[in-house]
């Protein structure tokens, strides 16, 4: 039985390898029809002049739709499939996805067609690179090895295994693209993350495609970053127990430094736009912390004044009166019905400083960086932990820099995991030197 499965595996991989080594022939009518079917499955046919369309109009329309499909050569899309590998195997995968999962295929293409050009996830280009990644991970075209037996159960439990695996992974790719808020410049970075997602999931030796789908869905971009960080800490030779102890000793000091930086930023002050339900929102106001960190001063921003002094800010809030800080959808100005769509679009940069009983000073930060600085600064004023991602990254950067500076003298010297043994007790404790008159 094992020999029979081995032969079947070799035959299947051999067929895949053949498709992987074949480039598309622009004169092949069947292959050209596959490309047209991909286009027609995603976009409705446009007609003009009572159902007639000129040849020039048809070429222009086809090129536009092939561009939306993510082909680099939208006028001659077959040129994208001349790269071997993955060759025609990429076209097979795209065709299978469009026919086996038509709703998911249409959703992928139309969703990206509605995005800004720089944020579009190109379906065709992604499919070609994803097919190559799957071939590399599954070692398609290579001699069968013991490692390949880990995937035999899943391989023979599913008809059209590689095609179905591609259908799962291409949807994961689109999800990861959105999580990373990627642009065209980030394409290689996204593909590297997707390759890691696939490799880590297959490393758990899934027994079925459904098991694979469940595991890879939970392995999102944030989880990948977390695992990378953990592995980096484990693999770093400098993070032995003595260095970890030094890291713990340095952390409070560096957190105090970051806290002081945030308070200084609040003392410098920031311009905020007025919160209004109207589309025109060009009025600005200014808020800053007093040098003694006891009062928040704010007021409307006059023309030609970039950073008004405290004396020009008529309104103020005592820091001792501040009860708590709200963020995002919990803010009062985000809950109001007439807050306006523009304010809703900036919900992740909204925060409110609540004081007295029912009074709140509402903000929409001009940038994510300003949002982090103000949230950290307000929490520092209230003697609370600074929660922003920027604080964690700043702390990590400062800790790594300080550790490297302190360990410069230990370069190429292994740091022991255990402290040195305690030396034996001295025979006596008579350490006083007996000074005699003859030595004078």
GROMACS .gro file of C-alpha atoms in nm, residues 3-423:
model
  421
    3UNK     CA    1   0.447   0.167  -0.247
    4UNK     CA    2   0.118   0.235  -0.428
    5UNK     CA    3   0.075   0.573  -0.258
    6UNK     CA    4   0.436   0.655  -0.332
    7UNK     CA    5   0.382   0.586  -0.704
    8UNK     CA    6   0.063   0.794  -0.708
    9UNK     CA    7   0.243   1.079  -0.535
   10UNK     CA    8   0.524   1.074  -0.789
   11UNK     CA    9   0.279   1.068  -1.080
   12UNK     CA   10   0.076   1.359  -0.935
   13UNK     CA   11   0.382   1.572  -0.866
   14UNK     CA   12   0.516   1.487  -1.209
   15UNK     CA   13   0.201   1.622  -1.375
   16UNK     CA   14   0.221   1.937  -1.163
   17UNK     CA   15   0.586   1.980  -1.253
   18UNK     CA   16   0.497   1.956  -1.622
   19UNK     CA   17   0.247   2.242  -1.590
   20UNK     CA   18   0.497   2.436  -1.382
   21UNK     CA   19   0.763   2.412  -1.656
   22UNK     CA   20   0.527   2.513  -1.939
   23UNK     CA   21   0.493   2.878  -2.031
   24UNK     CA   22   0.175   3.008  -2.192
   25UNK     CA   23   0.162   3.006  -2.571
   26UNK     CA   24  -0.014   3.323  -2.699
   27UNK     CA   25  -0.124   3.123  -3.007
   28UNK     CA   26  -0.299   2.854  -2.800
   29UNK     CA   27  -0.674   2.917  -2.833
   30UNK     CA   28  -0.763   2.721  -2.519
   31UNK     CA   29  -0.524   2.918  -2.301
   32UNK     CA   30  -0.647   3.248  -2.446
   33UNK     CA   31  -1.002   3.140  -2.371
   34UNK     CA   32  -0.906   3.067  -2.010
   35UNK     CA   33  -0.783   3.423  -1.975
   36UNK     CA   34  -1.102   3.561  -2.125
   37UNK     CA   35  -1.310   3.343  -1.892
   38UNK     CA   36  -1.124   3.487  -1.595
   39UNK     CA   37  -1.213   3.836  -1.713
   40UNK     CA   38  -1.576   3.758  -1.795
   41UNK     CA   39  -1.630   3.584  -1.459
   42UNK     CA   40  -1.530   3.898  -1.273
   43UNK     CA   41  -1.682   4.176  -1.485
   44UNK     CA   42  -2.014   4.203  -1.670
   45UNK     CA   43  -2.003   4.251  -2.047
   46UNK     CA   44  -2.038   4.614  -2.150
   47UNK     CA   45  -2.208   4.691  -2.481
   48UNK     CA   46  -2.278   5.008  -2.668
   49UNK     CA   47  -2.455   5.122  -2.986
   50UNK     CA   48  -2.739   4.874  -2.952
   51UNK     CA   49  -2.519   4.577  -2.866
   52UNK     CA   50  -2.236   4.648  -3.106
   53UNK     CA   51  -1.884   4.738  -2.988
   54UNK     CA   52  -1.593   4.861  -3.195
   55UNK     CA   53  -1.270   4.664  -3.201
   56UNK     CA   54  -1.081   4.956  -3.047
   57UNK     CA   55  -1.338   4.989  -2.770
   58UNK     CA   56  -1.322   4.614  -2.703
   59UNK     CA   57  -0.942   4.617  -2.677
   60UNK     CA   58  -0.950   4.917  -2.444
   61UNK     CA   59  -1.214   4.752  -2.226
   62UNK     CA   60  -1.025   4.422  -2.210
   63UNK     CA   61  -0.700   4.597  -2.118
   64UNK     CA   62  -0.877   4.792  -1.842
   65UNK     CA   63  -1.034   4.478  -1.696
   66UNK     CA   64  -0.713   4.276  -1.716
   67UNK     CA   65  -0.545   4.559  -1.526
   68UNK     CA   66  -0.816   4.534  -1.257
   69UNK     CA   67  -0.749   4.160  -1.246
   70UNK     CA   68  -0.391   4.239  -1.149
   71UNK     CA   69  -0.202   4.154  -1.468
   72UNK     CA   70   0.115   4.360  -1.515
   73UNK     CA   71   0.090   4.341  -1.895
   74UNK     CA   72  -0.279   4.426  -1.922
   75UNK     CA   73  -0.264   4.454  -2.300
   76UNK     CA   74  -0.095   4.113  -2.334
   77UNK     CA   75  -0.175   3.926  -2.011
   78UNK     CA   76  -0.021   3.600  -2.137
   79UNK     CA   77   0.322   3.761  -2.095
   80UNK     CA   78   0.274   3.743  -1.717
   81UNK     CA   79   0.247   3.365  -1.750
   82UNK     CA   80   0.570   3.322  -1.947
   83UNK     CA   81   0.768   3.298  -1.622
   84UNK     CA   82   0.854   2.935  -1.546
   85UNK     CA   83   0.807   2.831  -1.281
   86UNK     CA   84   0.513   2.864  -1.210
   87UNK     CA   85   0.411   2.873  -1.578
   88UNK     CA   86   0.066   2.740  -1.667
   89UNK     CA   87   0.014   2.602  -1.316
   90UNK     CA   88  -0.069   2.956  -1.200
   91UNK     CA   89  -0.334   2.988  -1.474
   92UNK     CA   90  -0.480   2.650  -1.373
   93UNK     CA   91  -0.507   2.767  -1.014
   94UNK     CA   92  -0.675   3.095  -1.110
   95UNK     CA   93  -0.923   2.915  -1.335
   96UNK     CA   94  -1.004   2.660  -1.065
   97UNK     CA   95  -1.062   2.933  -0.807
   98UNK     CA   96  -1.293   3.129  -1.040
   99UNK     CA   97  -1.506   2.821  -1.124
  100UNK     CA   98  -1.496   2.631  -0.793
  101UNK     CA   99  -1.546   2.937  -0.571
  102UNK     CA  100  -1.705   3.200  -0.802
  103UNK     CA  101  -1.844   3.416  -0.521
  104UNK     CA  102  -1.509   3.434  -0.341
  105UNK     CA  103  -1.336   3.508  -0.672
  106UNK     CA  104  -1.575   3.790  -0.764
  107UNK     CA  105  -1.555   3.933  -0.412
  108UNK     CA  106  -1.173   3.933  -0.424
  109UNK     CA  107  -1.158   4.115  -0.761
  110UNK     CA  108  -1.444   4.362  -0.707
  111UNK     CA  109  -1.333   4.448  -0.354
  112UNK     CA  110  -0.988   4.543  -0.477
  113UNK     CA  111  -1.131   4.725  -0.779
  114UNK     CA  112  -1.302   4.967  -0.541
  115UNK     CA  113  -0.985   5.051  -0.346
  116UNK     CA  114  -0.737   5.327  -0.414
  117UNK     CA  115  -0.487   5.222  -0.680
  118UNK     CA  116  -0.195   5.206  -0.438
  119UNK     CA  117  -0.387   4.976  -0.197
  120UNK     CA  118  -0.511   4.728  -0.459
  121UNK     CA  119  -0.409   4.365  -0.405
  122UNK     CA  120  -0.338   4.243  -0.763
  123UNK     CA  121  -0.513   3.907  -0.808
  124UNK     CA  122  -0.313   3.777  -1.104
  125UNK     CA  123   0.027   3.885  -0.978
  126UNK     CA  124  -0.052   3.749  -0.631
  127UNK     CA  125  -0.174   3.419  -0.777
  128UNK     CA  126   0.143   3.370  -0.980
  129UNK     CA  127   0.370   3.433  -0.682
  130UNK     CA  128   0.150   3.229  -0.448
  131UNK     CA  129   0.165   2.932  -0.686
  132UNK     CA  130   0.544   2.956  -0.687
  133UNK     CA  131   0.547   2.968  -0.305
  134UNK     CA  132   0.328   2.657  -0.280
  135UNK     CA  133   0.556   2.473  -0.523
  136UNK     CA  134   0.860   2.567  -0.314
  137UNK     CA  135   0.703   2.464   0.016
  138UNK     CA  136   0.559   2.137  -0.118
  139UNK     CA  137   0.877   2.077  -0.321
  140UNK     CA  138   0.691   2.020  -0.644
  141UNK     CA  139   0.937   1.902  -0.908
  142UNK     CA  140   1.186   1.770  -0.655
  143UNK     CA  141   1.266   1.409  -0.577
  144UNK     CA  142   1.024   1.256  -0.323
  145UNK     CA  143   1.165   1.262   0.029
  146UNK     CA  144   1.074   1.151   0.380
  147UNK     CA  145   0.958   1.505   0.458
  148UNK     CA  146   0.690   1.481   0.192
  149UNK     CA  147   0.523   1.194   0.378
  150UNK     CA  148   0.400   1.446   0.638
  151UNK     CA  149   0.151   1.577   0.382
  152UNK     CA  150   0.037   1.241   0.238
  153UNK     CA  151  -0.276   1.222   0.457
  154UNK     CA  152  -0.395   1.565   0.349
  155UNK     CA  153  -0.277   1.509  -0.009
  156UNK     CA  154  -0.494   1.203  -0.069
  157UNK     CA  155  -0.789   1.316   0.146
  158UNK     CA  156  -0.869   1.590  -0.104
  159UNK     CA  157  -0.935   1.584  -0.479
  160UNK     CA  158  -0.742   1.854  -0.665
  161UNK     CA  159  -0.533   1.908  -0.354
  162UNK     CA  160  -0.301   2.182  -0.484
  163UNK     CA  161  -0.589   2.375  -0.641
  164UNK     CA  162  -0.795   2.362  -0.322
  165UNK     CA  163  -0.494   2.460  -0.115
  166UNK     CA  164  -0.443   2.756  -0.350
  167UNK     CA  165  -0.807   2.864  -0.304
  168UNK     CA  166  -0.762   2.876   0.074
  169UNK     CA  167  -0.427   3.057   0.057
  170UNK     CA  168  -0.530   3.323  -0.197
  171UNK     CA  169  -0.810   3.432   0.037
  172UNK     CA  170  -0.568   3.438   0.330
  173UNK     CA  171  -0.338   3.652   0.116
  174UNK     CA  172  -0.614   3.907   0.055
  175UNK     CA  173  -0.695   3.915   0.427
  176UNK     CA  174  -0.329   3.963   0.520
  177UNK     CA  175  -0.296   4.240   0.261
  178UNK     CA  176  -0.579   4.430   0.431
  179UNK     CA  177  -0.442   4.368   0.781
  180UNK     CA  178  -0.104   4.507   0.675
  181UNK     CA  179  -0.267   4.801   0.493
  182UNK     CA  180  -0.025   4.719   0.217
  183UNK     CA  181   0.054   4.915  -0.098
  184UNK     CA  182   0.222   4.806  -0.420
  185UNK     CA  183   0.562   4.873  -0.262
  186UNK     CA  184   0.480   4.621   0.013
  187UNK     CA  185   0.404   4.333  -0.226
  188UNK     CA  186   0.720   4.133  -0.149
  189UNK     CA  187   0.674   4.190   0.224
  190UNK     CA  188   0.316   4.059   0.210
  191UNK     CA  189   0.423   3.752   0.013
  192UNK     CA  190   0.694   3.683   0.270
  193UNK     CA  191   0.434   3.695   0.551
  194UNK     CA  192   0.195   3.469   0.357
  195UNK     CA  193   0.475   3.220   0.296
  196UNK     CA  194   0.544   3.218   0.668
  197UNK     CA  195   0.174   3.167   0.744
  198UNK     CA  196   0.158   2.866   0.510
  199UNK     CA  197   0.486   2.716   0.633
  200UNK     CA  198   0.393   2.749   1.000
  201UNK     CA  199   0.051   2.594   0.941
  202UNK     CA  200   0.188   2.304   0.738
  203UNK     CA  201   0.449   2.258   1.009
  204UNK     CA  202   0.166   2.142   1.237
  205UNK     CA  203   0.114   1.847   0.997
  206UNK     CA  204  -0.257   1.906   0.925
  207UNK     CA  205  -0.456   1.592   0.845
  208UNK     CA  206  -0.721   1.763   0.632
  209UNK     CA  207  -0.774   2.076   0.431
  210UNK     CA  208  -1.040   2.190   0.676
  211UNK     CA  209  -0.789   2.164   0.960
  212UNK     CA  210  -0.542   2.364   0.751
  213UNK     CA  211  -0.806   2.631   0.681
  214UNK     CA  212  -0.893   2.667   1.050
  215UNK     CA  213  -0.532   2.694   1.165
  216UNK     CA  214  -0.415   2.939   0.900
  217UNK     CA  215  -0.719   3.164   0.961
  218UNK     CA  216  -0.611   3.209   1.323
  219UNK     CA  217  -0.254   3.285   1.217
  220UNK     CA  218  -0.314   3.648   1.121
  221UNK     CA  219  -0.055   3.920   1.073
  222UNK     CA  220  -0.059   4.027   1.440
  223UNK     CA  221   0.002   3.669   1.549
  224UNK     CA  222   0.292   3.639   1.305
  225UNK     CA  223   0.450   3.955   1.451
  226UNK     CA  224   0.402   3.823   1.806
  227UNK     CA  225   0.563   3.491   1.726
  228UNK     CA  226   0.851   3.658   1.545
  229UNK     CA  227   0.914   3.873   1.851
  230UNK     CA  228   0.911   3.573   2.084
  231UNK     CA  229   1.146   3.377   1.862
  232UNK     CA  230   1.378   3.674   1.827
  233UNK     CA  231   1.401   3.699   2.206
  234UNK     CA  232   1.467   3.328   2.241
  235UNK     CA  233   1.730   3.317   1.967
  236UNK     CA  234   1.915   3.628   2.075
  237UNK     CA  235   2.233   3.511   2.244
  238UNK     CA  236   2.250   3.825   2.452
  239UNK     CA  237   1.927   3.739   2.634
  240UNK     CA  238   2.079   3.503   2.886
  241UNK     CA  239   1.948   3.517   3.247
  242UNK     CA  240   2.204   3.779   3.363
  243UNK     CA  241   2.121   4.005   3.067
  244UNK     CA  242   1.749   3.956   3.124
  245UNK     CA  243   1.803   4.070   3.481
  246UNK     CA  244   1.987   4.377   3.354
  247UNK     CA  245   1.699   4.441   3.114
  248UNK     CA  246   1.451   4.437   3.403
  249UNK     CA  247   1.668   4.681   3.597
  250UNK     CA  248   1.690   4.921   3.301
  251UNK     CA  249   1.322   4.915   3.212
  252UNK     CA  250   1.187   5.143   3.491
  253UNK     CA  251   1.453   5.404   3.420
  254UNK     CA  252   1.378   5.406   3.048
  255UNK     CA  253   1.002   5.416   3.107
  256UNK     CA  254   1.058   5.725   3.318
  257UNK     CA  255   1.252   5.877   3.029
  258UNK     CA  256   0.969   5.800   2.786
  259UNK     CA  257   0.714   5.937   3.033
  260UNK     CA  258   0.908   6.264   3.056
  261UNK     CA  259   0.926   6.284   2.678
  262UNK     CA  260   0.548   6.248   2.650
  263UNK     CA  261   0.489   6.519   2.908
  264UNK     CA  262   0.729   6.753   2.728
  265UNK     CA  263   0.535   6.685   2.408
  266UNK     CA  264   0.213   6.791   2.579
  267UNK     CA  265   0.384   7.104   2.706
  268UNK     CA  266   0.477   7.192   2.346
  269UNK     CA  267   0.109   7.168   2.254
  270UNK     CA  268  -0.079   7.048   1.946
  271UNK     CA  269  -0.323   7.195   1.693
  272UNK     CA  270  -0.658   7.017   1.665
  273UNK     CA  271  -0.938   7.074   1.418
  274UNK     CA  272  -1.284   7.175   1.534
  275UNK     CA  273  -1.537   6.894   1.568
  276UNK     CA  274  -1.838   6.965   1.350
  277UNK     CA  275  -2.106   6.783   1.153
  278UNK     CA  276  -2.049   7.014   0.857
  279UNK     CA  277  -1.817   6.911   0.577
  280UNK     CA  278  -1.610   7.229   0.609
  281UNK     CA  279  -1.382   7.186   0.910
  282UNK     CA  280  -1.098   7.431   0.866
  283UNK     CA  281  -1.118   7.595   1.209
  284UNK     CA  282  -0.844   7.498   1.453
  285UNK     CA  283  -0.788   7.512   1.826
  286UNK     CA  284  -0.481   7.457   2.040
  287UNK     CA  285  -0.417   7.266   2.362
  288UNK     CA  286  -0.103   7.246   2.574
  289UNK     CA  287   0.008   7.143   2.921
  290UNK     CA  288   0.154   7.396   3.163
  291UNK     CA  289   0.527   7.360   3.244
  292UNK     CA  290   0.444   7.254   3.600
  293UNK     CA  291   0.215   6.976   3.466
  294UNK     CA  292  -0.081   7.100   3.669
  295UNK     CA  293  -0.310   7.266   3.414
  296UNK     CA  294  -0.426   7.202   3.056
  297UNK     CA  295  -0.472   7.526   2.863
  298UNK     CA  296  -0.675   7.542   2.541
  299UNK     CA  297  -0.849   7.788   2.313
  300UNK     CA  298  -0.921   7.884   1.953
  301UNK     CA  299  -0.621   7.933   1.727
  302UNK     CA  300  -0.589   8.276   1.576
  303UNK     CA  301  -0.452   8.344   1.230
  304UNK     CA  302  -0.075   8.357   1.179
  305UNK     CA  303  -0.006   8.206   1.522
  306UNK     CA  304   0.135   7.856   1.506
  307UNK     CA  305   0.202   7.792   1.876
  308UNK     CA  306   0.026   8.043   2.100
  309UNK     CA  307   0.164   8.102   2.450
  310UNK     CA  308  -0.035   7.995   2.752
  311UNK     CA  309  -0.147   8.353   2.814
  312UNK     CA  310  -0.345   8.351   2.488
  313UNK     CA  311  -0.537   8.033   2.574
  314UNK     CA  312  -0.838   8.149   2.774
  315UNK     CA  313  -0.976   7.815   2.889
  316UNK     CA  314  -0.815   7.565   3.121
  317UNK     CA  315  -0.866   7.237   3.307
  318UNK     CA  316  -0.688   7.144   3.627
  319UNK     CA  317  -0.511   6.809   3.599
  320UNK     CA  318  -0.632   6.720   3.948
  321UNK     CA  319  -0.992   6.740   3.818
  322UNK     CA  320  -0.935   6.490   3.535
  323UNK     CA  321  -1.110   6.159   3.608
  324UNK     CA  322  -1.024   5.940   3.307
  325UNK     CA  323  -0.953   5.935   2.935
  326UNK     CA  324  -1.176   5.773   2.671
  327UNK     CA  325  -1.072   5.664   2.323
  328UNK     CA  326  -1.234   5.561   1.995
  329UNK     CA  327  -1.603   5.473   1.988
  330UNK     CA  328  -1.635   5.528   2.364
  331UNK     CA  329  -1.586   5.903   2.317
  332UNK     CA  330  -1.901   6.118   2.350
  333UNK     CA  331  -1.839   6.299   2.020
  334UNK     CA  332  -1.821   5.965   1.836
  335UNK     CA  333  -2.159   5.854   1.975
  336UNK     CA  334  -2.349   6.167   1.871
  337UNK     CA  335  -2.580   6.119   1.573
  338UNK     CA  336  -2.478   6.448   1.411
  339UNK     CA  337  -2.105   6.395   1.453
  340UNK     CA  338  -2.057   6.369   1.077
  341UNK     CA  339  -1.899   6.108   0.852
  342UNK     CA  340  -1.559   6.280   0.856
  343UNK     CA  341  -1.541   6.245   1.233
  344UNK     CA  342  -1.645   5.878   1.212
  345UNK     CA  343  -1.364   5.815   0.965
  346UNK     CA  344  -1.115   5.935   1.229
  347UNK     CA  345  -1.258   5.726   1.514
  348UNK     CA  346  -0.922   5.557   1.577
  349UNK     CA  347  -0.769   5.902   1.644
  350UNK     CA  348  -1.045   6.029   1.874
  351UNK     CA  349  -1.009   6.071   2.250
  352UNK     CA  350  -1.183   6.259   2.530
  353UNK     CA  351  -1.054   6.398   2.859
  354UNK     CA  352  -1.332   6.365   3.118
  355UNK     CA  353  -1.330   6.592   3.422
  356UNK     CA  354  -1.569   6.716   3.692
  357UNK     CA  355  -1.896   6.519   3.673
  358UNK     CA  356  -2.026   6.510   3.316
  359UNK     CA  357  -1.778   6.737   3.140
  360UNK     CA  358  -1.550   6.616   2.859
  361UNK     CA  359  -1.298   6.787   2.635
  362UNK     CA  360  -1.314   6.611   2.300
  363UNK     CA  361  -1.027   6.569   2.055
  364UNK     CA  362  -0.954   6.426   1.711
  365UNK     CA  363  -0.578   6.390   1.680
  366UNK     CA  364  -0.427   6.518   1.352
  367UNK     CA  365  -0.223   6.197   1.311
  368UNK     CA  366  -0.178   5.853   1.471
  369UNK     CA  367   0.152   5.971   1.618
  370UNK     CA  368  -0.016   6.267   1.793
  371UNK     CA  369  -0.287   6.032   1.921
  372UNK     CA  370  -0.027   5.802   2.080
  373UNK     CA  371   0.166   6.091   2.234
  374UNK     CA  372  -0.142   6.249   2.390
  375UNK     CA  373  -0.286   5.921   2.520
  376UNK     CA  374   0.052   5.830   2.673
  377UNK     CA  375   0.096   6.180   2.814
  378UNK     CA  376  -0.248   6.186   2.976
  379UNK     CA  377  -0.194   5.843   3.129
  380UNK     CA  378   0.144   5.961   3.258
  381UNK     CA  379  -0.029   6.258   3.424
  382UNK     CA  380  -0.278   6.019   3.586
  383UNK     CA  381   0.002   5.786   3.702
  384UNK     CA  382  -0.121   5.505   3.479
  385UNK     CA  383   0.057   5.273   3.241
  386UNK     CA  384   0.121   5.416   2.895
  387UNK     CA  385  -0.071   5.181   2.664
  388UNK     CA  386   0.026   5.281   2.309
  389UNK     CA  387   0.214   5.070   2.058
  390UNK     CA  388   0.460   5.358   2.020
  391UNK     CA  389   0.559   5.331   2.386
  392UNK     CA  390   0.633   4.962   2.344
  393UNK     CA  391   0.841   5.021   2.033
  394UNK     CA  392   1.028   5.313   2.194
  395UNK     CA  393   1.100   5.107   2.504
  396UNK     CA  394   1.222   4.814   2.296
  397UNK     CA  395   1.450   5.042   2.094
  398UNK     CA  396   1.597   5.211   2.403
  399UNK     CA  397   1.645   4.880   2.586
  400UNK     CA  398   1.823   4.719   2.294
  401UNK     CA  399   2.045   5.025   2.245
  402UNK     CA  400   2.134   5.049   2.614
  403UNK     CA  401   2.205   4.677   2.637
  404UNK     CA  402   2.435   4.689   2.337
  405UNK     CA  403   2.625   4.985   2.482
  406UNK     CA  404   2.671   4.815   2.818
  407UNK     CA  405   2.773   4.484   2.663
  408UNK     CA  406   3.030   4.627   2.423
  409UNK     CA  407   3.316   4.512   2.646
  410UNK     CA  408   3.173   4.159   2.644
  411UNK     CA  409   3.187   4.115   2.268
  412UNK     CA  410   3.284   3.759   2.172
  413UNK     CA  411   3.287   3.664   2.542
  414UNK     CA  412   3.011   3.416   2.635
  415UNK     CA  413   2.785   3.533   2.914
  416UNK     CA  414   2.735   3.242   3.161
  417UNK     CA  415   2.384   3.126   3.241
  418UNK     CA  416   2.472   3.079   3.609
  419UNK     CA  417   2.656   3.313   3.847
  420UNK     CA  418   3.013   3.217   3.945
  421UNK     CA  419   3.052   3.002   4.259
  422UNK     CA  420   3.097   3.173   4.593
  423UNK     CA  421   3.464   3.148   4.704
   0.00000   0.00000   0.00000
